[in-house]
Amino acid sequence: MVTHSNAYLTAAMTGTALLLIVASAHGAGRTPAPAAPLPPAVAPPAAFATCSACHSTAKGAPNGVGPNLFGVVGAAAGTRPGYSYSPAMKGSSIRWTRAKLDAYLTDPKGVVPGTKMMIPGIKDAAKRGEIIGYLEMLK
């Protein structure tokens, strides 16, 4: 919060982050210190291509055919606002841990009979690991 009456605020978009610079009129003419570099955006692994057909992963992005997966790791299944989950998913009592995601991605209909998930499962453990690792970074 800026309380000095001679302060001003400058905003600039850099990538996906909004940088706010607060400066005082007393320091006018001085060059502000450079901002710390922003971390690069987390790129999805190639294994996530199948998932991205239905799911978005950007914070605040709209749901697609499937729910937005930003912050899904650690969340309760079937509870994200704005998505119409199957009754089976809503009633599953699942918390999305690494182990539960691995089981679900292996056999969605086996873990949650009646799920809306369309893929039959990802049999390659390495690909599931890449997908789960990516989802863990989306916080």
Coordinates of C-alpha atoms in Angstrom, one line a residue:
M1 CA 0.0 0.0 0.0
V2 CA 1.4 3.4 -1.0
T3 CA 0.7 6.2 1.5
H4 CA 3.0 8.9 0.4
S5 CA 1.1 11.6 -1.5
N6 CA 4.0 12.1 -4.0
A7 CA 4.2 8.5 -5.0
Y8 CA 3.0 7.1 -8.3
L9 CA 2.4 3.6 -9.6
T10 CA 3.5 2.2 -12.9
A11 CA 2.2 -1.2 -14.3
A12 CA 3.7 -3.2 -17.1
M13 CA 2.8 -6.6 -18.5
T14 CA 5.7 -9.0 -18.9
G15 CA 4.7 -12.4 -20.2
T16 CA 1.9 -13.6 -18.0
A17 CA 2.8 -11.5 -14.9
L18 CA 1.8 -8.0 -14.1
L19 CA 4.7 -5.9 -12.7
L20 CA 3.9 -3.0 -10.4
I21 CA 6.6 -0.4 -9.8
V22 CA 6.1 2.2 -7.1
A23 CA 8.2 5.2 -7.2
S24 CA 8.4 8.4 -5.2
A25 CA 8.4 11.9 -6.8
H26 CA 11.5 12.6 -4.6
G27 CA 13.4 10.0 -6.7
A28 CA 12.2 11.3 -10.0
G29 CA 14.7 11.0 -12.7
R30 CA 16.4 8.0 -11.1
T31 CA 16.3 4.7 -13.0
P32 CA 14.5 2.0 -10.9
A33 CA 16.4 -1.2 -10.1
P34 CA 15.6 -3.9 -12.6
A35 CA 13.0 -6.4 -11.6
A36 CA 13.9 -9.9 -10.8
P37 CA 13.5 -12.2 -13.8
L38 CA 10.3 -14.0 -14.0
P39 CA 10.3 -17.8 -13.9
P40 CA 9.6 -19.3 -17.3
A41 CA 6.1 -20.6 -17.8
V42 CA 5.8 -24.3 -17.1
A43 CA 5.5 -26.1 -20.5
P44 CA 3.5 -29.3 -20.6
P45 CA 5.3 -32.5 -21.5
A46 CA 4.5 -34.2 -24.8
A47 CA 2.6 -36.8 -22.9
F48 CA 0.0 -34.1 -21.9
A49 CA -1.1 -33.6 -25.5
T50 CA -3.9 -36.1 -25.1
C51 CA -5.1 -34.3 -22.0
S52 CA -5.0 -30.9 -23.5
A53 CA -7.6 -31.8 -26.0
C54 CA -10.2 -31.5 -23.2
H55 CA -8.4 -29.8 -20.2
S56 CA -7.0 -26.3 -19.8
T57 CA -4.2 -25.7 -17.2
A58 CA -3.7 -22.0 -17.0
K59 CA -4.9 -20.4 -13.7
G60 CA -8.4 -19.0 -14.2
A61 CA -8.8 -20.4 -17.7
P62 CA -12.2 -21.7 -18.6
N63 CA -13.1 -25.4 -18.4
G64 CA -13.2 -27.3 -21.6
V65 CA -14.8 -30.6 -22.2
G66 CA -13.0 -31.5 -19.0
P67 CA -12.3 -29.3 -16.0
N68 CA -9.4 -26.9 -15.7
L69 CA -6.5 -28.8 -14.0
F70 CA -4.7 -25.8 -12.5
G71 CA -4.1 -26.7 -8.8
V72 CA -5.8 -30.1 -9.1
V73 CA -3.1 -31.9 -7.1
G74 CA -4.2 -32.1 -3.5
A75 CA -7.8 -31.0 -4.4
A76 CA -10.9 -33.0 -3.7
A77 CA -12.3 -34.6 -6.9
G78 CA -15.5 -33.3 -8.3
T79 CA -15.5 -30.0 -6.4
R80 CA -14.0 -27.4 -8.8
P81 CA -16.6 -24.6 -9.4
G82 CA -18.0 -24.1 -12.8
Y83 CA -17.7 -27.7 -14.2
S84 CA -20.5 -30.2 -14.4
Y85 CA -19.0 -33.3 -12.9
S86 CA -20.6 -36.8 -13.2
P87 CA -22.4 -37.9 -10.1
A88 CA -19.8 -40.7 -9.8
M89 CA -16.9 -38.2 -9.6
K90 CA -18.8 -35.9 -7.2
G91 CA -19.5 -38.8 -4.9
S92 CA -16.0 -40.4 -5.2
S93 CA -14.5 -38.8 -2.0
I94 CA -11.1 -38.8 -3.9
R95 CA -8.3 -36.4 -3.0
W96 CA -6.0 -36.1 -6.0
T97 CA -2.7 -37.3 -4.6
R98 CA 0.1 -38.5 -6.8
A99 CA -0.8 -42.1 -6.2
K100 CA -4.5 -41.5 -6.8
L101 CA -3.8 -39.6 -10.1
D102 CA -1.6 -42.5 -11.2
A103 CA -4.3 -45.0 -10.6
Y104 CA -7.0 -42.9 -12.3
L105 CA -4.8 -42.1 -15.3
T106 CA -4.1 -45.8 -15.7
D107 CA -7.8 -46.8 -15.6
P108 CA -10.3 -43.9 -15.2
K109 CA -13.4 -46.0 -15.4
G110 CA -11.9 -48.6 -13.0
V111 CA -11.2 -46.0 -10.3
V112 CA -14.4 -44.0 -10.8
P113 CA -17.0 -46.1 -12.6
G114 CA -19.4 -43.6 -14.3
T115 CA -16.7 -40.9 -14.9
K116 CA -17.0 -38.6 -17.9
M117 CA -13.3 -39.1 -18.7
M118 CA -13.2 -40.4 -22.3
I119 CA -9.8 -41.9 -22.6
P120 CA -9.4 -45.6 -21.7
G121 CA -6.3 -44.9 -19.7
I122 CA -2.6 -44.3 -20.1
K123 CA -0.7 -47.6 -19.8
D124 CA 2.8 -46.1 -20.0
A125 CA 4.0 -45.4 -16.5
A126 CA 6.6 -43.0 -17.6
K127 CA 4.0 -40.9 -19.5
R128 CA 1.7 -40.9 -16.5
G129 CA 4.7 -39.8 -14.3
E130 CA 5.4 -36.9 -16.7
I131 CA 1.8 -35.8 -16.7
I132 CA 1.5 -36.0 -12.9
G133 CA 4.8 -34.1 -12.5
Y134 CA 3.5 -31.4 -14.7
L135 CA 0.2 -31.1 -12.8
E136 CA 2.2 -30.9 -9.5
M137 CA 3.9 -27.8 -10.8
L138 CA 0.6 -26.0 -11.5
K139 CA 0.2 -24.0 -8.3

